[in-house]
PDB file of C-alpha atoms in Angstrom:
ATOM      1  CA  LEU A 897       0.123   0.421  -0.108  1.00 45.00           C
ATOM      2  CA  THR A 898       0.958   3.150  -1.122  1.00 45.00           C
ATOM      3  CA  LYS A 899       1.372   5.511   2.717  1.00 45.00           C
ATOM      4  CA  LYS A 900      -0.714   9.056   1.317  1.00 47.00           C
ATOM      5  CA  MET A 901       1.595  12.480   2.018  1.00 43.00           C
ATOM      6  CA  THR A 902       0.221  15.087   4.250  1.00 44.00           C
ATOM      7  CA  LEU A 903       1.013  18.370   2.292  1.00 44.00           C
ATOM      8  CA  TYR A 904       1.556  21.756   4.548  1.00 43.00           C
ATOM      9  CA  SER A 905       1.937  25.088   4.111  1.00 47.00           C
ATOM     10  CA  ALA A 906       5.530  26.695   4.199  1.00 46.00           C
ATOM     11  CA  PRO A 907       5.379  27.669   8.307  1.00 50.00           C
ATOM     12  CA  SER A 908       6.716  31.716   8.901  1.00 53.00           C
ATOM     13  CA  LYS A 909       9.873  31.792  10.632  1.00 49.00           C
ATOM     14  CA  LYS A 910       8.128  32.413  14.142  1.00 53.00           C
ATOM     15  CA  GLU A 911       6.472  28.919  13.862  1.00 56.00           C
ATOM     16  CA  LEU A 912       9.320  27.521  13.178  1.00 54.00           C
ATOM     17  CA  ILE A 913      11.569  28.469  16.047  1.00 52.00           C
ATOM     18  CA  GLY A 914       7.880  27.818  18.112  1.00 56.00           C
ATOM     19  CA  LEU A 915       8.099  24.173  16.799  1.00 55.00           C
ATOM     20  CA  LEU A 916      11.526  23.731  17.351  1.00 57.00           C
ATOM     21  CA  GLU A 917      10.784  25.679  21.292  1.00 53.00           C
ATOM     22  CA  LYS A 918       8.044  23.816  21.920  1.00 52.00           C
ATOM     23  CA  ASN A 919       7.997  20.397  20.404  1.00 52.00           C
ATOM     24  CA  THR A 920      11.393  19.092  18.386  1.00 47.00           C
ATOM     25  CA  LEU A 921      13.350  18.572  21.447  1.00 49.00           C
ATOM     26  CA  THR A 922      10.881  17.452  24.141  1.00 50.00           C
ATOM     27  CA  ALA A 923      10.015  15.091  21.896  1.00 48.00           C
ATOM     28  CA  LEU A 924      13.691  13.888  21.768  1.00 45.00           C
ATOM     29  CA  ASN A 925      13.860  12.636  24.637  1.00 49.00           C
ATOM     30  CA  SER A 926      11.492   9.455  24.251  1.00 50.00           C
ATOM     31  CA  LYS A 927      13.277   8.493  21.121  1.00 53.00           C
ATOM     32  CA  THR A 928      15.664   5.776  20.122  1.00 54.00           C
ATOM     33  CA  GLN A 929      18.836   6.551  19.336  1.00 56.00           C
ATOM     34  CA  SER A 930      18.142   6.299  15.583  1.00 56.00           C
ATOM     35  CA  ASP A 931      15.310   8.200  15.983  1.00 57.00           C
ATOM     36  CA  LYS A 932      17.324  11.237  17.283  1.00 57.00           C
ATOM     37  CA  SER A 933      19.790  11.296  14.733  1.00 59.00           C
ATOM     38  CA  SER A 934      16.740  11.746  11.957  1.00 62.00           C
ATOM     39  CA  ASP A 935      15.319  14.061  14.079  1.00 61.00           C
ATOM     40  CA  ASN A 936      18.198  15.886  14.173  1.00 67.00           C
ATOM     41  CA  THR A 937      18.737  15.802  10.781  1.00 76.00           C
ATOM     42  CA  LEU A 938      15.129  17.343   9.892  1.00 78.00           C
ATOM     43  CA  LEU A 939      16.016  20.142  12.939  1.00 76.00           C
ATOM     44  CA  LYS A 940      19.108  20.733  10.677  1.00 80.00           C
ATOM     45  CA  ASN A 941      16.761  21.161   7.829  1.00 84.00           C
ATOM     46  CA  ILE A 942      14.407  23.230  10.114  1.00 84.00           C
ATOM     47  CA  LEU A 943      16.768  26.036  11.175  1.00 86.00           C
ATOM     48  CA  ASP A 944      18.865  26.238   7.896  1.00 87.00           C
ATOM     49  CA  THR A 945      15.809  27.674   5.987  1.00 87.00           C
ATOM     50  CA  ILE A 946      15.861  30.931   8.834  1.00 88.00           C
ATOM     51  CA  ASP A 947      18.005  33.327   7.014  1.00 89.00           C
ATOM     52  CA  GLU A 948      18.794  34.704  10.761  1.00 90.00           C
ATOM     53  CA  PRO A 949      21.260  33.458  12.996  1.00 92.00           C
ATOM     54  CA  ILE A 950      20.502  30.645  15.367  1.00 93.00           C
ATOM     55  CA  TYR A 951      22.699  28.698  17.910  1.00 94.00           C
ATOM     56  CA  ILE A 952      22.382  26.063  20.850  1.00 94.00           C
ATOM     57  CA  VAL A 953      24.649  26.449  23.057  1.00 95.00           C
ATOM     58  CA  ASP A 954      25.438  24.627  26.183  1.00 94.00           C
ATOM     59  CA  LEU A 955      24.681  26.449  29.219  1.00 92.00           C
ATOM     60  CA  MET A 956      27.437  24.188  31.654  1.00 91.00           C
ATOM     61  CA  THR A 957      30.240  24.407  29.514  1.00 93.00           C
ATOM     62  CA  GLU A 958      29.113  27.713  26.713  1.00 93.00           C
ATOM     63  CA  GLU A 959      29.907  25.413  23.932  1.00 95.00           C
ATOM     64  CA  ILE A 960      28.301  25.610  20.852  1.00 95.00           C
ATOM     65  CA  ILE A 961      26.469  22.263  20.209  1.00 93.00           C
ATOM     66  CA  PHE A 962      24.781  23.265  17.322  1.00 91.00           C
ATOM     67  CA  ALA A 963      24.600  26.200  14.802  1.00 93.00           C
ATOM     68  CA  ASN A 964      22.200  27.107  11.748  1.00 93.00           C
ATOM     69  CA  LYS A 965      23.814  27.711   7.882  1.00 93.00           C
ATOM     70  CA  LYS A 966      23.327  31.532   8.880  1.00 93.00           C
ATOM     71  CA  ILE A 967      25.550  30.943  11.726  1.00 93.00           C
ATOM     72  CA  VAL A 968      28.502  29.058   9.553  1.00 94.00           C
ATOM     73  CA  ASP A 969      28.091  31.801   6.481  1.00 93.00           C
ATOM     74  CA  LEU A 970      29.112  34.234   9.369  1.00 92.00           C
ATOM     75  CA  PHE A 971      31.589  33.155  11.498  1.00 93.00           C
ATOM     76  CA  GLY A 972      32.212  29.823   9.846  1.00 93.00           C
ATOM     77  CA  SER A 973      32.767  26.390  11.838  1.00 93.00           C
ATOM     78  CA  VAL A 974      31.589  27.577  15.300  1.00 94.00           C
ATOM     79  CA  VAL A 975      30.338  23.687  17.048  1.00 94.00           C
ATOM     80  CA  GLY A 976      32.036  22.094  20.183  1.00 94.00           C
ATOM     81  CA  LYS A 977      33.815  25.846  20.425  1.00 94.00           C
ATOM     82  CA  LYS A 978      33.205  28.277  23.600  1.00 94.00           C
ATOM     83  CA  CYS A 979      30.398  30.835  21.750  1.00 93.00           C
ATOM     84  CA  TRP A 980      32.181  33.933  23.336  1.00 93.00           C
ATOM     85  CA  LYS A 981      35.359  33.131  21.582  1.00 92.00           C
ATOM     86  CA  VAL A 982      33.802  32.308  18.532  1.00 93.00           C
ATOM     87  CA  LEU A 983      31.277  34.489  17.717  1.00 93.00           C
ATOM     88  CA  GLN A 984      32.450  37.975  19.092  1.00 91.00           C
ATOM     89  CA  LYS A 985      35.953  39.796  19.028  1.00 89.00           C
ATOM     90  CA  GLY A 986      38.306  39.882  21.825  1.00 86.00           C
ATOM     91  CA  GLN A 987      36.887  38.176  24.552  1.00 87.00           C
ATOM     92  CA  ASN A 988      38.241  36.449  27.752  1.00 89.00           C
ATOM     93  CA  LYS A 989      35.373  35.463  29.306  1.00 91.00           C
ATOM     94  CA  VAL A 990      31.191  35.643  28.992  1.00 91.00           C
ATOM     95  CA  CYS A 991      30.093  38.596  27.255  1.00 90.00           C
ATOM     96  CA  GLU A 992      28.679  40.956  29.518  1.00 89.00           C
ATOM     97  CA  PHE A 993      25.396  40.937  27.642  1.00 90.00           C
ATOM     98  CA  CYS A 994      24.656  37.246  27.594  1.00 91.00           C
ATOM     99  CA  THR A 995      21.906  36.211  29.379  1.00 91.00           C
ATOM    100  CA  ASN A 996      22.871  32.929  30.057  1.00 91.00           C
ATOM    101  CA  LYS A 997      22.640  33.502  33.885  1.00 90.00           C
ATOM    102  CA  ASN A 998      19.183  34.933  33.742  1.00 92.00           C
ATOM    103  CA  LEU A 999      17.400  31.785  31.884  1.00 93.00           C
ATOM    104  CA  ILE A1000      17.447  29.450  34.701  1.00 91.00           C
ATOM    105  CA  ASN A1001      16.484  30.506  38.451  1.00 91.00           C
ATOM    106  CA  GLU A1002      17.376  29.069  42.137  1.00 89.00           C
ATOM    107  CA  LYS A1003      15.114  26.076  42.032  1.00 89.00           C
ATOM    108  CA  GLY A1004      16.895  25.496  38.650  1.00 87.00           C
ATOM    109  CA  GLN A1005      13.536  26.349  36.361  1.00 89.00           C
ATOM    110  CA  PRO A1006      13.528  28.201  33.377  1.00 90.00           C
ATOM    111  CA  THR A1007      13.108  31.610  33.398  1.00 91.00           C
ATOM    112  CA  GLY A1008      11.683  31.806  30.210  1.00 91.00           C
ATOM    113  CA  ILE A1009      12.453  34.511  27.214  1.00 91.00           C
ATOM    114  CA  ARG A1010      15.226  36.726  27.494  1.00 93.00           C
ATOM    115  CA  HIS A1011      15.552  39.488  25.571  1.00 93.00           C
ATOM    116  CA  SER A1012      19.077  41.406  24.446  1.00 91.00           C
ATOM    117  CA  THR A1013      20.786  43.889  22.128  1.00 91.00           C
ATOM    118  CA  TYR A1014      24.581  43.463  20.990  1.00 90.00           C
ATOM    119  CA  LEU A1015      27.026  45.052  18.284  1.00 92.00           C
ATOM    120  CA  ASN A1016      28.624  42.073  17.213  1.00 92.00           C
ATOM    121  CA  LEU A1017      32.888  43.357  17.043  1.00 91.00           C
ATOM    122  CA  MET A1018      33.476  40.805  14.389  1.00 90.00           C
ATOM    123  CA  LYS A1019      30.791  41.625  11.690  1.00 91.00           C
ATOM    124  CA  LYS A1020      30.410  45.419  13.359  1.00 91.00           C
ATOM    125  CA  LYS A1021      26.807  44.746  13.193  1.00 93.00           C
ATOM    126  CA  TRP A1022      23.991  44.997  15.768  1.00 93.00           C
ATOM    127  CA  PHE A1023      21.862  41.774  16.036  1.00 93.00           C
ATOM    128  CA  GLN A1024      18.654  41.599  18.905  1.00 92.00           C
ATOM    129  CA  CYS A1025      18.674  38.706  20.231  1.00 92.00           C
ATOM    130  CA  CYS A1026      16.240  36.509  21.780  1.00 92.00           C
ATOM    131  CA  ASP A1027      16.868  33.246  24.392  1.00 94.00           C
ATOM    132  CA  GLN A1028      15.371  30.497  25.820  1.00 92.00           C
ATOM    133  CA  VAL A1029      16.883  27.525  27.687  1.00 92.00           C
ATOM    134  CA  MET A1030      15.659  23.808  27.392  1.00 89.00           C
ATOM    135  CA  ARG A1031      16.359  20.134  27.863  1.00 87.00           C
ATOM    136  CA  TRP A1032      18.546  18.793  24.967  1.00 86.00           C
ATOM    137  CA  ASP A1033      17.927  15.167  24.239  1.00 80.00           C
ATOM    138  CA  ASP A1034      20.378  13.938  26.794  1.00 82.00           C
ATOM    139  CA  GLY A1035      18.829  15.850  29.326  1.00 85.00           C
ATOM    140  CA  ARG A1036      21.243  18.648  29.799  1.00 89.00           C
ATOM    141  CA  PHE A1037      20.018  22.342  29.823  1.00 92.00           C
ATOM    142  CA  VAL A1038      20.540  24.285  26.502  1.00 93.00           C
ATOM    143  CA  ALA A1039      19.784  27.667  25.403  1.00 94.00           C
ATOM    144  CA  ILE A1040      18.595  28.123  21.947  1.00 93.00           C
ATOM    145  CA  LYS A1041      19.586  31.374  21.051  1.00 93.00           C
ATOM    146  CA  THR A1042      17.996  33.059  18.077  1.00 92.00           C
ATOM    147  CA  SER A1043      19.716  37.128  16.644  1.00 91.00           C
ATOM    148  CA  VAL A1044      18.015  39.342  14.266  1.00 91.00           C
ATOM    149  CA  ASP A1045      20.101  41.850  12.613  1.00 92.00           C
ATOM    150  CA  VAL A1046      18.974  45.497  13.525  1.00 93.00           C
ATOM    151  CA  THR A1047      22.118  47.615  11.955  1.00 92.00           C
ATOM    152  CA  ALA A1048      19.813  49.205   9.470  1.00 93.00           C
ATOM    153  CA  LEU A1049      17.196  50.271  12.498  1.00 91.00           C
ATOM    154  CA  LYS A1050      20.065  50.314  14.898  1.00 90.00           C
ATOM    155  CA  ASN A1051      21.953  53.486  13.204  1.00 91.00           C
ATOM    156  CA  THR A1052      18.962  55.359  11.568  1.00 92.00           C
ATOM    157  CA  THR A1053      18.126  55.351  16.175  1.00 89.00           C
ATOM    158  CA  LEU A1054      21.756  56.584  16.523  1.00 88.00           C
ATOM    159  CA  SER A1055      20.731  58.965  13.410  1.00 92.00           C
ATOM    160  CA  LEU A1056      17.695  60.123  15.075  1.00 92.00           C
ATOM    161  CA  GLY A1057      19.298  60.388  18.303  1.00 92.00           C
ATOM    162  CA  LYS A1058      22.637  62.316  16.456  1.00 92.00           C
ATOM    163  CA  LEU A1059      19.418  64.488  14.593  1.00 92.00           C
ATOM    164  CA  LEU A1060      18.231  65.628  18.131  1.00 92.00           C
ATOM    165  CA  GLU A1061      21.226  66.085  20.000  1.00 93.00           C
ATOM    166  CA  GLU A1062      22.313  68.535  17.190  1.00 93.00           C
ATOM    167  CA  ASN A1063      18.454  69.988  16.931  1.00 93.00           C
ATOM    168  CA  LYS A1064      18.945  70.462  20.836  1.00 93.00           C
ATOM    169  CA  LYS A1065      22.119  72.313  20.927  1.00 93.00           C
ATOM    170  CA  LEU A1066      20.391  74.813  17.726  1.00 92.00           C
ATOM    171  CA  THR A1067      17.786  75.586  19.891  1.00 93.00           C
ATOM    172  CA  GLN A1068      19.825  76.453  22.907  1.00 92.00           C
ATOM    173  CA  ASP A1069      21.824  78.597  20.703  1.00 92.00           C
ATOM    174  CA  ILE A1070      19.166  80.788  18.902  1.00 92.00           C
ATOM    175  CA  VAL A1071      17.472  80.885  22.650  1.00 91.00           C
ATOM    176  CA  ILE A1072      21.087  82.138  23.697  1.00 91.00           C
ATOM    177  CA  ALA A1073      21.873  84.182  20.775  1.00 90.00           C
ATOM    178  CA  THR A1074      17.868  85.466  21.413  1.00 89.00           C
ATOM    179  CA  ASP A1075      18.606  86.808  25.395  1.00 88.00           C
ATOM    180  CA  ASN A1076      21.606  87.987  24.599  1.00 89.00           C
ATOM    181  CA  GLU A1077      19.660  90.370  21.601  1.00 89.00           C
ATOM    182  CA  ARG A1078      16.915  91.277  24.283  1.00 86.00           C
ATOM    183  CA  ARG A1079      19.665  92.268  26.413  1.00 87.00           C
ATOM    184  CA  GLN A1080      21.720  94.529  24.271  1.00 87.00           C
ATOM    185  CA  LEU A1081      18.131  96.172  22.885  1.00 86.00           C
ATOM    186  CA  SER A1082      16.983  96.820  26.718  1.00 85.00           C
ATOM    187  CA  GLN A1083      20.729  98.105  27.729  1.00 85.00           C
ATOM    188  CA  ASP A1084      20.487 100.190  24.485  1.00 83.00           C
ATOM    189  CA  LEU A1085      16.950 101.783  25.931  1.00 81.00           C
ATOM    190  CA  HIS A1086      18.263 102.240  28.865  1.00 80.00           C
ATOM    191  CA  ASP A1087      22.080 104.166  27.898  1.00 82.00           C
ATOM    192  CA  GLU A1088      21.271 105.836  24.919  1.00 83.00           C
ATOM    193  CA  ILE A1089      17.158 106.641  24.757  1.00 82.00           C
ATOM    194  CA  GLY A1090      16.959 107.045  28.393  1.00 83.00           C
ATOM    195  CA  GLN A1091      19.834 109.252  28.715  1.00 85.00           C
ATOM    196  CA  ILE A1092      17.821 111.284  25.686  1.00 85.00           C
ATOM    197  CA  GLY A1093      14.281 111.481  27.389  1.00 84.00           C
ATOM    198  CA  THR A1094      16.554 112.468  30.662  1.00 86.00           C
ATOM    199  CA  ALA A1095      17.788 115.525  29.044  1.00 87.00           C
ATOM    200  CA  ILE A1096      14.774 116.208  27.424  1.00 86.00           C
ATOM    201  CA  LYS A1097      12.735 116.546  30.602  1.00 84.00           C
ATOM    202  CA  LEU A1098      16.214 118.245  32.518  1.00 88.00           C
ATOM    203  CA  ASN A1099      15.820 121.411  29.766  1.00 86.00           C
ATOM    204  CA  ALA A1100      11.982 121.404  30.544  1.00 83.00           C
ATOM    205  CA  ASP A1101      12.578 121.718  34.379  1.00 85.00           C
ATOM    206  CA  PHE A1102      15.081 124.318  33.492  1.00 84.00           C
ATOM    207  CA  LEU A1103      12.681 126.069  31.220  1.00 82.00           C
ATOM    208  CA  ALA A1104       9.923 125.716  34.152  1.00 82.00           C
ATOM    209  CA  ILE A1105      11.812 127.991  36.898  1.00 82.00           C
ATOM    210  CA  GLN A1106      12.926 130.381  34.606  1.00 79.00           C
ATOM    211  CA  GLU A1107      10.963 133.594  35.825  1.00 70.00           C
ATOM    212  CA  ASN A1108      11.247 135.747  32.821  1.00 73.00           C
ATOM    213  CA  GLY A1109       8.196 136.766  31.638  1.00 73.00           C
ATOM    214  CA  ARG A1110       6.465 133.812  29.239  1.00 76.00           C
ATOM    215  CA  SER A1111       3.058 133.603  27.943  1.00 81.00           C
ATOM    216  CA  ALA A1112       0.328 131.443  30.080  1.00 84.00           C
ATOM    217  CA  SER A1113       0.062 128.860  26.988  1.00 85.00           C
ATOM    218  CA  GLU A1114       4.300 128.514  26.688  1.00 83.00           C
ATOM    219  CA  THR A1115       4.046 127.892  30.139  1.00 84.00           C
ATOM    220  CA  GLU A1116       1.636 124.515  29.457  1.00 87.00           C
ATOM    221  CA  THR A1117       4.063 123.589  26.494  1.00 87.00           C
ATOM    222  CA  ILE A1118       6.454 123.095  29.107  1.00 85.00           C
ATOM    223  CA  ASN A1119       4.186 121.390  31.882  1.00 87.00           C
ATOM    224  CA  ASP A1120       3.100 119.777  29.205  1.00 87.00           C
ATOM    225  CA  ILE A1121       6.833 118.572  27.972  1.00 88.00           C
ATOM    226  CA  ILE A1122       7.788 117.396  31.718  1.00 87.00           C
ATOM    227  CA  LYS A1123       4.912 115.409  31.839  1.00 89.00           C
ATOM    228  CA  LEU A1124       5.366 113.681  28.727  1.00 89.00           C
ATOM    229  CA  SER A1125       9.036 113.245  29.179  1.00 86.00           C
ATOM    230  CA  GLU A1126       8.327 111.943  32.707  1.00 87.00           C
ATOM    231  CA  LYS A1127       6.221 109.096  31.003  1.00 89.00           C
ATOM    232  CA  PHE A1128       8.254 108.519  28.473  1.00 86.00           C
ATOM    233  CA  LEU A1129      11.363 107.868  30.955  1.00 86.00           C
ATOM    234  CA  LYS A1130       8.582 105.281  32.992  1.00 88.00           C
ATOM    235  CA  THR A1131       7.791 103.568  29.390  1.00 87.00           C
ATOM    236  CA  ILE A1132      11.389 103.310  28.824  1.00 85.00           C
ATOM    237  CA  ARG A1133      12.360 101.655  31.881  1.00 86.00           C
ATOM    238  CA  ASN A1134       9.226  99.271  31.930  1.00 87.00           C
ATOM    239  CA  ILE A1135      10.161  98.008  28.042  1.00 85.00           C
ATOM    240  CA  SER A1136      13.511  97.894  29.284  1.00 84.00           C
ATOM    241  CA  ILE A1137      13.026  95.304  32.209  1.00 85.00           C
ATOM    242  CA  ARG A1138      10.841  93.783  29.805  1.00 84.00           C
ATOM    243  CA  LEU A1139      12.898  92.922  27.488  1.00 81.00           C
ATOM    244  CA  ASN A1140      15.818  91.488  30.090  1.00 78.00           C
ATOM    245  CA  PRO A1141      16.235  87.657  29.720  1.00 71.00           C
TER     246      PRO A1141
END
């Protein structure tokens, strides 16, 4: 009899990772060595279809026990080597951004998915990493690490941050320049226009105290000049005060 083959639609990247995390590795524990080898091949084929870096590391030894094609394309042969030695540049210990220590709690239970964003110095690219612990087929704890290249997004964010800083500085410079202009205008009003107003009032006061004969209209005009000059000086002072930052 010919066994009918069931056809499935191509799963998304999220579905593939979910399949790996929730089903594939757990199922390996209950299978024979031959079945496990077959499933490992299936696992590799599945993960090789994902065009983002994915690897699995032993939590105790920090050695990589599985890497998909994207990892190999980027970093070469890394299986059997400590992740921080072959995936980063100039490291002599575990990377500071590594989430391994947070993947299992004090009771030895997985804590769920952990996220991190880091700069890979070997490739000079930014990656956003999603890590989760699980049991490998031999019972040990391993961490599956899936990464997404976010260099373009990071560069855009950094560029926007730089533009915002430049805009902030420009705004501050404009405020400082405006304050200086206001301060200078206030000083000019007080020193120059104010002196002119003061001179007008002093002359009007001098004329007012003269006893030589003058008409009533002349006296009224002089008094008006004194009042207007006083109002003028008061206005100048008020404007000068308001202009001062």
